[in-house]
Short mmCIF file of C-alpha atoms and ligand atoms in Angstrom, two decimals:
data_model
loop_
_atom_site.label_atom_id
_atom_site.label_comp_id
_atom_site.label_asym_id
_atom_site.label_seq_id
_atom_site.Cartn_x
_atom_site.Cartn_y
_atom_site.Cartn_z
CA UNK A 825 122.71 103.08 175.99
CA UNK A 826 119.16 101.71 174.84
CA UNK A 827 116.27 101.75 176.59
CA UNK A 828 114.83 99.18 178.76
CA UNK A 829 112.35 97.03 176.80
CA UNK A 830 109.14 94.92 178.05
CA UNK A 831 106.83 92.94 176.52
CA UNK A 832 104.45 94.59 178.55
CA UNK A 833 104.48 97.28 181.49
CA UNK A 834 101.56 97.60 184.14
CA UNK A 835 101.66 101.04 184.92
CA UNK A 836 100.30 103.45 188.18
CA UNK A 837 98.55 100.04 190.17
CA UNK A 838 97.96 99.21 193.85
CA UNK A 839 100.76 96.30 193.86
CA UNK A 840 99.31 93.67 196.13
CA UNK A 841 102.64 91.53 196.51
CA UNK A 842 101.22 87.96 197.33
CA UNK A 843 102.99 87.96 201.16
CA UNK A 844 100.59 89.71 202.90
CA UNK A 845 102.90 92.85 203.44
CA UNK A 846 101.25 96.54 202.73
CA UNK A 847 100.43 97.18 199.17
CA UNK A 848 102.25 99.98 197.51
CA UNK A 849 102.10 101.92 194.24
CA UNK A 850 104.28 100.89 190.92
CA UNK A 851 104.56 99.79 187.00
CA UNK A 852 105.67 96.26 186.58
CA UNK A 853 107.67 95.16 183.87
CA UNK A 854 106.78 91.50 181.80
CA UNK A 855 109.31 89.84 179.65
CA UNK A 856 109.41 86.49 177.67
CA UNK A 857 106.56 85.73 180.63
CA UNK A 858 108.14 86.74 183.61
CA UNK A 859 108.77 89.50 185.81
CA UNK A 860 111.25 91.41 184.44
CA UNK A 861 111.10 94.32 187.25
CA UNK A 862 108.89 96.14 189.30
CA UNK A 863 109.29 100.25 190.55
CA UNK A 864 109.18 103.23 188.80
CA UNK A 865 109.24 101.89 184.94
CA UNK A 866 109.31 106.00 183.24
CA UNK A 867 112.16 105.36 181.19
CA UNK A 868 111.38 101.80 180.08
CA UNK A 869 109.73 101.12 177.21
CA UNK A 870 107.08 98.56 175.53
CA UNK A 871 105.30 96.51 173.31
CA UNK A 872 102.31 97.44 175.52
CA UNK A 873 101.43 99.56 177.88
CA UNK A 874 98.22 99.14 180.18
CA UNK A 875 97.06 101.86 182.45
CA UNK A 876 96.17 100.39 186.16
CA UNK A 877 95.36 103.72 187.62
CA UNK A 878 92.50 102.55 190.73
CA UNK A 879 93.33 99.09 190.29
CA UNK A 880 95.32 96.18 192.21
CA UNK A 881 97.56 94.18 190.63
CA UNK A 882 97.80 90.50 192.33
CA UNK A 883 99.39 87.63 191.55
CA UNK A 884 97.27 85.15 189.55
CA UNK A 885 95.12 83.21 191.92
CA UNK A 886 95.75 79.77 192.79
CA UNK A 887 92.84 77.45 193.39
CA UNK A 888 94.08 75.21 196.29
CA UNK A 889 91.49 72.31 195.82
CA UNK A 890 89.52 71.56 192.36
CA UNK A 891 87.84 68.90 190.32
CA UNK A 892 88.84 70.36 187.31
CA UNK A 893 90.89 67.47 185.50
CA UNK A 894 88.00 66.86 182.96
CA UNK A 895 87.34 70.65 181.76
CA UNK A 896 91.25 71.24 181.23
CA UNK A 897 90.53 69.26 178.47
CA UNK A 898 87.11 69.74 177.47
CA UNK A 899 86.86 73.66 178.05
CA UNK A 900 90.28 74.44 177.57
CA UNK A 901 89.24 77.98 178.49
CA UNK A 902 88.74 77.41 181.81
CA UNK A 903 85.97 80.58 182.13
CA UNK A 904 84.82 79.65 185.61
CA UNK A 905 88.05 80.48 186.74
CA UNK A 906 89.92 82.64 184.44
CA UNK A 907 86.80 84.85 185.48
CA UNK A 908 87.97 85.42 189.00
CA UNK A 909 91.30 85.61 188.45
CA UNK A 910 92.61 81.85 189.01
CA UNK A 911 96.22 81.78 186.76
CA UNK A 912 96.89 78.21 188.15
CA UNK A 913 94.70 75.32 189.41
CA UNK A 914 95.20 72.04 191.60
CA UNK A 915 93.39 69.30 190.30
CA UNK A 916 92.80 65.64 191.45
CA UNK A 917 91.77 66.39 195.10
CA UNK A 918 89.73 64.43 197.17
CA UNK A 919 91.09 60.94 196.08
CA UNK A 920 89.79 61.39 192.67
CA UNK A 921 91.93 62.08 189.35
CA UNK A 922 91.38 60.95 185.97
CA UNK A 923 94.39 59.08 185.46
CA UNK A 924 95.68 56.43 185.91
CA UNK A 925 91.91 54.87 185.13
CA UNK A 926 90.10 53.34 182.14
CA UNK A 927 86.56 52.53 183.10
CA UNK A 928 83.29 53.11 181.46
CA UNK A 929 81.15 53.14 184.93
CA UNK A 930 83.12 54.36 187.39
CA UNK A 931 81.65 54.30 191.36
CA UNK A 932 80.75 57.55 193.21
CA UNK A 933 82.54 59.96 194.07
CA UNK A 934 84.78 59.05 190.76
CA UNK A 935 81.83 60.33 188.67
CA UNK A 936 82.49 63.69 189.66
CA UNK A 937 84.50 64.39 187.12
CA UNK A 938 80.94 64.11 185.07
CA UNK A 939 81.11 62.54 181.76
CA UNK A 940 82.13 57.77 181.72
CA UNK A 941 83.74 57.92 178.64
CA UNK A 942 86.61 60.66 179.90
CA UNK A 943 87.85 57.81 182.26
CA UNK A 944 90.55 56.77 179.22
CA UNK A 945 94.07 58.01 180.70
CA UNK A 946 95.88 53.91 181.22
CA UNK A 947 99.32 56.38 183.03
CA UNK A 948 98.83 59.68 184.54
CA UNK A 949 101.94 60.46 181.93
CA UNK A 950 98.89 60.02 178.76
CA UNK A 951 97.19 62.52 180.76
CA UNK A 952 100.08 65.06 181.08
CA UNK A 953 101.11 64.64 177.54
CA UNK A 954 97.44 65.24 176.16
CA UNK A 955 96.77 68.38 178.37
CA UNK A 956 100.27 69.82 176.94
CA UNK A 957 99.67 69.10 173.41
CA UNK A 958 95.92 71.04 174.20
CA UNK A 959 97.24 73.21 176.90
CA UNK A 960 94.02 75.06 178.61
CA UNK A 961 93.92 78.73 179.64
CA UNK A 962 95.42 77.98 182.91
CA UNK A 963 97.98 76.53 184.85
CA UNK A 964 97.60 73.19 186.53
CA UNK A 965 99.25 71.39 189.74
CA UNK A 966 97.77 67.62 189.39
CA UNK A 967 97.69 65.28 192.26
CA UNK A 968 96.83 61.33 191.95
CA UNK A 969 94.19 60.31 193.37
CA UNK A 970 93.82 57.42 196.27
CA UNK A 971 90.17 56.57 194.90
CA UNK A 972 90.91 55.98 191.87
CA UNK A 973 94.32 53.92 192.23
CA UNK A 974 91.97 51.51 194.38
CA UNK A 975 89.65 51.26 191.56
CA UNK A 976 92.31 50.80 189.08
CA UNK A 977 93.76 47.57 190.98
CA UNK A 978 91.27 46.11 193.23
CA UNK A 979 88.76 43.52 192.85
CA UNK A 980 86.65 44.69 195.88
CA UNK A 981 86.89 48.11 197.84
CA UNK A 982 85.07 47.41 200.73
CA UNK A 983 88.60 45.93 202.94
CA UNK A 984 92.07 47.25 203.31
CA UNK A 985 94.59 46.99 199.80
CA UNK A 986 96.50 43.88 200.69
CA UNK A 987 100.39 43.85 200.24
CA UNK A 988 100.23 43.39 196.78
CA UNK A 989 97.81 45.91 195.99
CA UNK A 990 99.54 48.57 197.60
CA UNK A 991 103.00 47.15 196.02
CA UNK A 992 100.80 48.01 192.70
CA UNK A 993 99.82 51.57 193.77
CA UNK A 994 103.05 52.42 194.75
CA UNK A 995 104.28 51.71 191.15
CA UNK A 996 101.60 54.28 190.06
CA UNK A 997 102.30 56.57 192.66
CA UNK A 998 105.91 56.72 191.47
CA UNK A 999 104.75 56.73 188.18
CA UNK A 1000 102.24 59.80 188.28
CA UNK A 1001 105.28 61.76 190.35
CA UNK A 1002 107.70 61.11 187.32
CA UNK A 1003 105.15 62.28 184.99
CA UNK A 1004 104.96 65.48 186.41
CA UNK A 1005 101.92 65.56 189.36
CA UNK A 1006 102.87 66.98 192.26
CA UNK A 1007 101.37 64.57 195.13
CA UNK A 1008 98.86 62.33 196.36
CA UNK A 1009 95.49 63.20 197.09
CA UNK A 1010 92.56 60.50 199.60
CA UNK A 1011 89.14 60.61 200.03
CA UNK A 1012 88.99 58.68 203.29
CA UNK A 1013 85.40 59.75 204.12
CA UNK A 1014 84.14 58.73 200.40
CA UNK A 1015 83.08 54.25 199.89
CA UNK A 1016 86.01 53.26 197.60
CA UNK A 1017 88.22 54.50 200.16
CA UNK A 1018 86.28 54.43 203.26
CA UNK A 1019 88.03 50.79 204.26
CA UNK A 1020 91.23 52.04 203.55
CA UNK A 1021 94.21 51.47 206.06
CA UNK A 1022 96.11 54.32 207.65
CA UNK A 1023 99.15 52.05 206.53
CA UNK A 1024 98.10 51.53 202.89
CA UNK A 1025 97.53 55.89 202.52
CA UNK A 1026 101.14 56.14 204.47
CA UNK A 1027 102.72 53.84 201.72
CA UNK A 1028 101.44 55.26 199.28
CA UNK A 1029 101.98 59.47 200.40
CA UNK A 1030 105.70 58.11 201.46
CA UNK A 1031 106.36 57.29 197.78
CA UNK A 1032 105.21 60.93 196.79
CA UNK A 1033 107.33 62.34 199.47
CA UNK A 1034 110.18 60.62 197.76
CA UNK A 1035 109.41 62.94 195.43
CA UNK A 1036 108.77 66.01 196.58
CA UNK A 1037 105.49 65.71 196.39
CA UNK A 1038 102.37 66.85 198.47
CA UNK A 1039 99.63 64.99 200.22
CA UNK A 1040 95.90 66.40 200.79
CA UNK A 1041 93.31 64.78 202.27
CA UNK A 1042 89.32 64.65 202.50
CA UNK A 1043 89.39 63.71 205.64
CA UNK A 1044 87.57 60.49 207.08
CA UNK A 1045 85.33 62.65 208.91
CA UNK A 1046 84.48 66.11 208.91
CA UNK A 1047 81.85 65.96 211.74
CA UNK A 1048 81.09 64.57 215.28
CA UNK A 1049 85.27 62.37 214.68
CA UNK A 1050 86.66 65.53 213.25
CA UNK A 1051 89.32 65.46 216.06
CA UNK A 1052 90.17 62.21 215.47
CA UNK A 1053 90.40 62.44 211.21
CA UNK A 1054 93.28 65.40 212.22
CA UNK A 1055 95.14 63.21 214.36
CA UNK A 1056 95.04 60.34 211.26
CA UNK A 1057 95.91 63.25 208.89
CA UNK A 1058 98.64 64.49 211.40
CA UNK A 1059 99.99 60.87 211.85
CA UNK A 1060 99.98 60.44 208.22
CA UNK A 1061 101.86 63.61 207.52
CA UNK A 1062 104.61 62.10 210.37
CA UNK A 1063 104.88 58.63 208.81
CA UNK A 1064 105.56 59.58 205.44
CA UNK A 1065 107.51 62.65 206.49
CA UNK A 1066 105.10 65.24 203.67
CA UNK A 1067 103.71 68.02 203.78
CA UNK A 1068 100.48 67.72 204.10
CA UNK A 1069 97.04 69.65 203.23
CA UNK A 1070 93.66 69.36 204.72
CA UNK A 1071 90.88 69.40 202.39
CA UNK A 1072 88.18 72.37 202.46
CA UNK A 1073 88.17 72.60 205.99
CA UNK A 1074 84.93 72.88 208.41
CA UNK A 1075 82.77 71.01 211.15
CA UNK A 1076 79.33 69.64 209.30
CA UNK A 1077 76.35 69.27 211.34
CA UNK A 1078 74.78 71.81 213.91
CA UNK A 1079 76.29 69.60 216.60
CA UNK A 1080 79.62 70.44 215.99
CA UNK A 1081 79.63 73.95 215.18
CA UNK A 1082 81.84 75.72 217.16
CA UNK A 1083 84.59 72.97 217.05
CA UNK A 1084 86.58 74.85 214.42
CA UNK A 1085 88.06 76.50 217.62
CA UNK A 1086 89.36 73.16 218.74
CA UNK A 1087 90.08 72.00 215.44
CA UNK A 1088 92.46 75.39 214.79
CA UNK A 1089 94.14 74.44 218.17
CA UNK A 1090 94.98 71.44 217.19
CA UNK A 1091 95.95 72.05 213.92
CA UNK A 1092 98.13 74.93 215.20
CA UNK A 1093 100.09 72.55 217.67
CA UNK A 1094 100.94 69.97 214.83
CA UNK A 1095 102.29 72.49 212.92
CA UNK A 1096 105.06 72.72 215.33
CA UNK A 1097 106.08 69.23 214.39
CA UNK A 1098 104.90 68.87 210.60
CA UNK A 1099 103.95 70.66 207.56
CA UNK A 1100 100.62 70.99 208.33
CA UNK A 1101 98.07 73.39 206.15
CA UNK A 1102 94.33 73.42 204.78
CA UNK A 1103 92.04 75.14 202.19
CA UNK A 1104 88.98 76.50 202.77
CA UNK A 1105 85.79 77.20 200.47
CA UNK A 1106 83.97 80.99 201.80
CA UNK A 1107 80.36 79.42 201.89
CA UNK A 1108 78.56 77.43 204.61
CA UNK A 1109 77.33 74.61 202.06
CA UNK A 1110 79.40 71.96 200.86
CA UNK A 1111 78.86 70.09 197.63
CA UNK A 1112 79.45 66.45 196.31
CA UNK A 1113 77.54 63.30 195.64
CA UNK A 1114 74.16 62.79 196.76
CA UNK A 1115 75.26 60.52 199.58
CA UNK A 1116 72.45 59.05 202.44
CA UNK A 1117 74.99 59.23 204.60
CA UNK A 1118 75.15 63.15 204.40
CA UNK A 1119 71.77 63.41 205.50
CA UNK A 1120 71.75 63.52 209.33
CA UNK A 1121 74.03 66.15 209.47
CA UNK A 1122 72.37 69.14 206.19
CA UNK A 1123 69.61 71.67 207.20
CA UNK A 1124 68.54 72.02 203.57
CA UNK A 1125 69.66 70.06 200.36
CA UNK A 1126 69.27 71.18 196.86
CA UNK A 1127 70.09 68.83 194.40
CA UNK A 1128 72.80 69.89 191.67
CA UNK A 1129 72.11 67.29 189.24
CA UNK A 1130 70.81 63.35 188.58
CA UNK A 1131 71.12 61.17 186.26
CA UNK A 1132 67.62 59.45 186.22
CA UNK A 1133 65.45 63.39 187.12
CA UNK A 1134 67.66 65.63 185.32
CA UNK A 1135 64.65 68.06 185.20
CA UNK A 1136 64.78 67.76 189.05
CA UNK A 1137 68.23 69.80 188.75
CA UNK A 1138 68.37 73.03 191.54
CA UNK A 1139 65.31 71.43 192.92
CA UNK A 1140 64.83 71.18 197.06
CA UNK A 1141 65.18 67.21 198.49
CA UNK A 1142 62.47 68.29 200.58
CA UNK A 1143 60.19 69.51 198.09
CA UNK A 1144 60.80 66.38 195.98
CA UNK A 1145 60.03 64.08 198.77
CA UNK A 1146 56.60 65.93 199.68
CA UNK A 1147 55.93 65.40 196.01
CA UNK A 1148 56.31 61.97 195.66
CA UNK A 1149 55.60 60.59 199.02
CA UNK A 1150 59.44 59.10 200.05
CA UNK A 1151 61.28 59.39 203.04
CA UNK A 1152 64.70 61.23 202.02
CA UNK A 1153 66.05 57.81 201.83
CA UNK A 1154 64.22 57.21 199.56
CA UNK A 1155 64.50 59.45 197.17
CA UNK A 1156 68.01 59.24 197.56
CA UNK A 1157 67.84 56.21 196.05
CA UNK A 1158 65.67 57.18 193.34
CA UNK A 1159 67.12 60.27 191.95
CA UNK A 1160 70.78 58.17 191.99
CA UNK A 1161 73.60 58.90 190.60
CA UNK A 1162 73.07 62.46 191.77
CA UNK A 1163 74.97 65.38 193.17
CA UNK A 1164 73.57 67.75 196.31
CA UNK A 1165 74.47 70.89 198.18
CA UNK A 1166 73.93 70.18 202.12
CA UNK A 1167 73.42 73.58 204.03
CA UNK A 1168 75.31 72.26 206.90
CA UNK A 1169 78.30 74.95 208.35
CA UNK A 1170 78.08 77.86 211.05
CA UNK A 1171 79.04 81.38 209.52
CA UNK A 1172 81.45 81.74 212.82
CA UNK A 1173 83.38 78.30 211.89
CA UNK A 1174 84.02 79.69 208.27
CA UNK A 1175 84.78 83.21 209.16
CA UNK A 1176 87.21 81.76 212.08
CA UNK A 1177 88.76 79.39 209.24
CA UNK A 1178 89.39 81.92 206.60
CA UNK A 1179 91.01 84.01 208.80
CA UNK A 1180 93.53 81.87 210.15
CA UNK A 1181 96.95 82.70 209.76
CA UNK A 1182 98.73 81.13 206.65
CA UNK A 1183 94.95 79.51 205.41
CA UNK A 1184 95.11 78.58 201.51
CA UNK A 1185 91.60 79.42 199.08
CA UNK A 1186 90.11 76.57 197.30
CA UNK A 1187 86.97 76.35 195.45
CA UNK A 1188 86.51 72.59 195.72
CA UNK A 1189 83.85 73.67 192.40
CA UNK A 1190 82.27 71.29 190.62
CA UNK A 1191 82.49 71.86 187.08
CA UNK A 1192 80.34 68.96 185.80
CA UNK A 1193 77.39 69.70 187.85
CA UNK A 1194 74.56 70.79 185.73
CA UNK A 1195 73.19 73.25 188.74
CA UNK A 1196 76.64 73.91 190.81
CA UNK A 1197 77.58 75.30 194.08
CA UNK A 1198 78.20 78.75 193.55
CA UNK A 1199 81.67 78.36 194.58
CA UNK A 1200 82.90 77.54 191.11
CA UNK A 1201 82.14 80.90 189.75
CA UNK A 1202 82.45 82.96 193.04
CA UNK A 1203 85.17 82.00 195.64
CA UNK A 1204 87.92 83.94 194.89
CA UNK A 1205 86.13 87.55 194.52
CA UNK A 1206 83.72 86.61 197.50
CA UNK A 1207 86.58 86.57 199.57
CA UNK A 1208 88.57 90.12 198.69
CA UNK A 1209 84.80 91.57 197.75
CA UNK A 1210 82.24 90.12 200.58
CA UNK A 1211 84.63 88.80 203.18
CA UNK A 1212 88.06 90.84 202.94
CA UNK A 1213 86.21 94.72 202.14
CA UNK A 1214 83.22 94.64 202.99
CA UNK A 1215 82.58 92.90 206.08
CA UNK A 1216 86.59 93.73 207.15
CA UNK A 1217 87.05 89.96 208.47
CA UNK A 1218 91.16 90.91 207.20
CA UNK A 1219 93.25 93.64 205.52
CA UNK A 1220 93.10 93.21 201.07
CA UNK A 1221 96.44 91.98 201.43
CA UNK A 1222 95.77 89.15 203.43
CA UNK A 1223 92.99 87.94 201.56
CA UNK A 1224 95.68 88.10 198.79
CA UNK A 1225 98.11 86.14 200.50
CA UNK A 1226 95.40 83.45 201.04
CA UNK A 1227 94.97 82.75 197.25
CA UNK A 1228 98.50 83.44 196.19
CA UNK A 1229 102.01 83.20 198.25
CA UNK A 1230 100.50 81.20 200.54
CA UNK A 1231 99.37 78.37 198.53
CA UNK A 1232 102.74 78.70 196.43
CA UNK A 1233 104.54 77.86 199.24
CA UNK A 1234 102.61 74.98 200.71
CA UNK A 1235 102.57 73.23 197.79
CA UNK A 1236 106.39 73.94 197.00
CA UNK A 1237 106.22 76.27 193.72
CA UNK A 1238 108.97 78.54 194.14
CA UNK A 1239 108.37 80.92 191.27
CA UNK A 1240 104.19 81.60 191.59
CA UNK A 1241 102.42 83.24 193.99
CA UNK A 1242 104.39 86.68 194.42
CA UNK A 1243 105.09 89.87 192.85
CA UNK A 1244 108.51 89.91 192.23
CA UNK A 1245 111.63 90.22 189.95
CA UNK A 1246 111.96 86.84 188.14
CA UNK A 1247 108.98 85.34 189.17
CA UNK A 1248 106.60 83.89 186.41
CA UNK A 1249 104.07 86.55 185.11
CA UNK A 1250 100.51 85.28 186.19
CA UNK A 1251 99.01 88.67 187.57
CA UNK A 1252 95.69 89.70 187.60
CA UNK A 1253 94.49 93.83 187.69
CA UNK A 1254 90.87 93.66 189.53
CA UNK A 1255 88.87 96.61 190.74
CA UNK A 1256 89.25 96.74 194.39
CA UNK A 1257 85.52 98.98 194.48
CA UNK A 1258 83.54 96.44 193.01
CA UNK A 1259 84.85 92.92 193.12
CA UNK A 1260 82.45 91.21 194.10
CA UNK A 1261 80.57 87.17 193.18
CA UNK A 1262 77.83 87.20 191.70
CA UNK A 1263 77.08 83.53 192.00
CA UNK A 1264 74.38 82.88 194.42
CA UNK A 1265 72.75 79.41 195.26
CA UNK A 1266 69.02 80.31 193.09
CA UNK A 1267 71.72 81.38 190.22
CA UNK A 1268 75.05 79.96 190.12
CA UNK A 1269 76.32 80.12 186.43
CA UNK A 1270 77.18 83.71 186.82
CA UNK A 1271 80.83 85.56 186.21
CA UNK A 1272 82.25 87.83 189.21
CA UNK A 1273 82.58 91.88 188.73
CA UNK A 1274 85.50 93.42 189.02
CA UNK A 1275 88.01 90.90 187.58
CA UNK A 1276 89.64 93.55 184.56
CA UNK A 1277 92.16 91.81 183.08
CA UNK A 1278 94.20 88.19 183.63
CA UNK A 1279 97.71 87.05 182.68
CA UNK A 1280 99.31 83.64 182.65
CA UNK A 1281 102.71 83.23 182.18
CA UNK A 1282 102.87 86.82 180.39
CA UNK A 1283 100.15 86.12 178.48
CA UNK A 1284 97.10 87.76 178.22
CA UNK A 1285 93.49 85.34 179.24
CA UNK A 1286 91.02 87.73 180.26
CA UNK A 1287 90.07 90.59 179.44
CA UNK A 1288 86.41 92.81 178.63
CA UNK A 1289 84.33 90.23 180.40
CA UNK A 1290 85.54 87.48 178.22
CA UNK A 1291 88.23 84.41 177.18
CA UNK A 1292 91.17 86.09 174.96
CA UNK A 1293 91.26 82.72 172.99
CA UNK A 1294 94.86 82.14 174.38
CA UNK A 1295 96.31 78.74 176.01
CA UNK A 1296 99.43 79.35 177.42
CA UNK A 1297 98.61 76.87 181.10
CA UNK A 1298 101.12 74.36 181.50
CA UNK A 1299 101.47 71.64 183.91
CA UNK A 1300 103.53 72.39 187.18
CA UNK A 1301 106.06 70.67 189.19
CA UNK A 1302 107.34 71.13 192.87
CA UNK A 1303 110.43 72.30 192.65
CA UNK A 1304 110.66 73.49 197.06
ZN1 ZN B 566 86.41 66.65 199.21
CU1 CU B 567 86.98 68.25 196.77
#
């Protein structure tokens, strides 16, 4: 009888299986991109052979929560991620995707996704079909966004959607979810979508149910009405009968730090009843528009770009309004369109976050920002490197789990996110000694150690530091 044959064996690693169970040692087989076994490989033979002697070998990350609809097409390499080990990405988060829209000025938050003229996409299908005829590095789960549905078929956005409108976003709803995207994303907290109706986001995450889809939501509040932006979450998630994601998860605002132990409570409870899950971002700033109302609630702001100062870029707001004389309202106002980082979390809220049980990684980077959060380059290696070994806050595997099985199962891919006989080969090998971010807040644009080499779909995208030049992503569907 012949010999086994792989495309590629893995041999001698620390196999880190995606469900939070104890590592062990073995090769892993990959054929025609998938797992093709995993054990003691001696007598099979390949096209390749890679030694992973010291290493751990993951599944490919999954990025929970990103902005990244624009670069899948513009960088189709996808470095920010591919450099920490991200195999697949979920884009259109936070109300905001780049289809179904053609506008040339879109309103804040929309402009994001950095850049007027890539609003162009008249059907979220135009967008799936150009991102698989110029498939990126990665993998991508794409959500439709709430924000931009409102901008795409209302006059005004400061009242509820009236009948008609939402009869009109339902039709895009159900198209997006027959093109391929996965759910239905709101920015409640953000102005095109602050004067939303609970009713009009339950319509409209009912008709992505229908479809197997997923809803996540920045929340309406994420300070001193926390409690009550869960209950509208948790009510949603009940009326439209979905499963249901809250947004990069924390209490903003030195007032409400400590609540994350209420807000895990109560979380916890309506998980009893519905499908109830969040992702979290391992830093205590949050990025986004430069927004006056954010101001109350930030210690510090650094501003991560502007249209009208771009030389302003990574500057303090403080510093810029000693300079010129303004109240921060003020130069608000001046430096807009603009993105900021508000210093605004307790360490204890995120630590208690991250490690609760079942939690989901997202970056929530920014791609188009000119000075970004550091989260972009360094979430997913800050967590196994700063949080997982060296401060202990879980076991490797957990921290694992977090950015793989977990978020495979909440958002109902059923062959991602483990280590396992027939699953898709996305894996990444890192270097459990020295993974680390390197991405600080003074220097952001920086690639993570450790990360040695990064498959998607058997293919290899990373490897010495650097792209491979390969585009084998494609676009995901629920299939759980
Ligand atoms: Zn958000
Ligand atoms: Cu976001």
């Amino acid at each position: 009888m012949s010999r086994l044959n792989a495309d590629l064996i893995i041999h001698g690693g620390q196999v880190i299986d995606g469900s939070g169970a104890d590592s062990f040692f073995a090769d892993l087989a990959v054929r025609k991109g998938r797992i093709a076994a995993v054990g003691a490989l001696g007598d099979w033979s390949c096209d390749t052979s890679v030694n992973a002697d010291g290493k751990c070998v993951a599944p490919g990350f999954i990025d929970a929560h990103t902005h990244d609809d624009r670069i899948l097409l513009s960088n189709p390499d996808m470095l920010p991620k591919i450099s920490q080990g991200v195999t697949t990405v979920v884009a259109g988060n936070c109300g905001v995707s780049l289809a179904p829209l053609i506008h040339r000025d879109p309103p804040p938050p929309l402009n994001l996704l950095g850049g007027e003229d890539w609003y162009r996409f008249p059907s979220a299908r135009a967008y799936v079909e150009e991102l698989e005829q110029s498939p990126p590095a990665v993998n991508s789960i794409m959500l439709v966004g709430h924000s931009t549905l409102r901008v795409a078929t209302m006059d005004r956005l400061d009242r509820p959607a009236t009948e008609a409108e939402i009869l009109d976003m339902e039709r895009l709803v159900d198209s997006a979810m027959e093109a391929g995207y996965a759910g239905f994303s709101t920015g409640l907290e953000y102005p095109p979508a602050i004067a939303s109706s609970e009713n009009e986001v339950i319509r409209l995450a009912t008709r992505a149910a229908k479809a197997k889809g997923v809803y996540t939501t920045h929340m309406r509040n994420e300070s001193d009405h926390v409690d009550m932006s869960i209950d509208e979450t948790i009510r949603v998630a009940k009326g439209a009968d979905i499963r249901t994601v809250i947004s990069h998860h924390k209490t903003c605002g030195k007032n409400n730090w400590g609540r994350t132990q209420a807000t895990l409570t109560q979380i916890q409870d309506a998980q009893q009843t519905v499908k109830l899950n969040f992702d979290v971002y391992p830093y205590i700033a949050s990025s986004t528009s430069l927004l006056p109302q954010y101001l109350p609630h930030a210690d510090r702001i650094l501003v991560t770009w502007s249209d009208a100062y771009p030389e302003l870029t990574g500057t303090e707001l403080s510093t810029i309004c000693k300079d010129w004389g303004v109240s921060a309202e003020q130069a608000v106002e001046m430096l807009s369109p603009a993105g900021a980082i508000y210093f605004q979390m307790d360490e204890a809220d995120l630590q208690r976050v991250l490690k609760f049980p079942g939690a989901m990684i997202g970056s929530d980077g920014l791609p188009s920002d000119r000075f970004p959060h550091p989260r972009l380059w360094g979430t997913f290696p800050r967590v196994i490197g700063h949080y997982a070994r060296d401060l202990g806050l879980f076991p490797l595997e957990e921290a694992v789990a977090r950015m793989t099985g977990n978020t495979a199962t909440t958002f109902g891919i059923s062959d991602r996110g483990f280590i396992r006989k027939g699953m898709s080969a996305d894996i990444v090998i890192f270097n459990p000694d020295t993974i680390l971010d390197r991405a600080t807040f003074e220097n952001p644009i920086q690639p993570a150690d450790g990360i040695e080499s990064v498959y998607v779909n058997g293919e290899l995208t990373y490897s010495d530091g650097s792209w491979t030049g390969n585009r084998p992503g494609q676009v995901l569907k629920t299939t759980a």
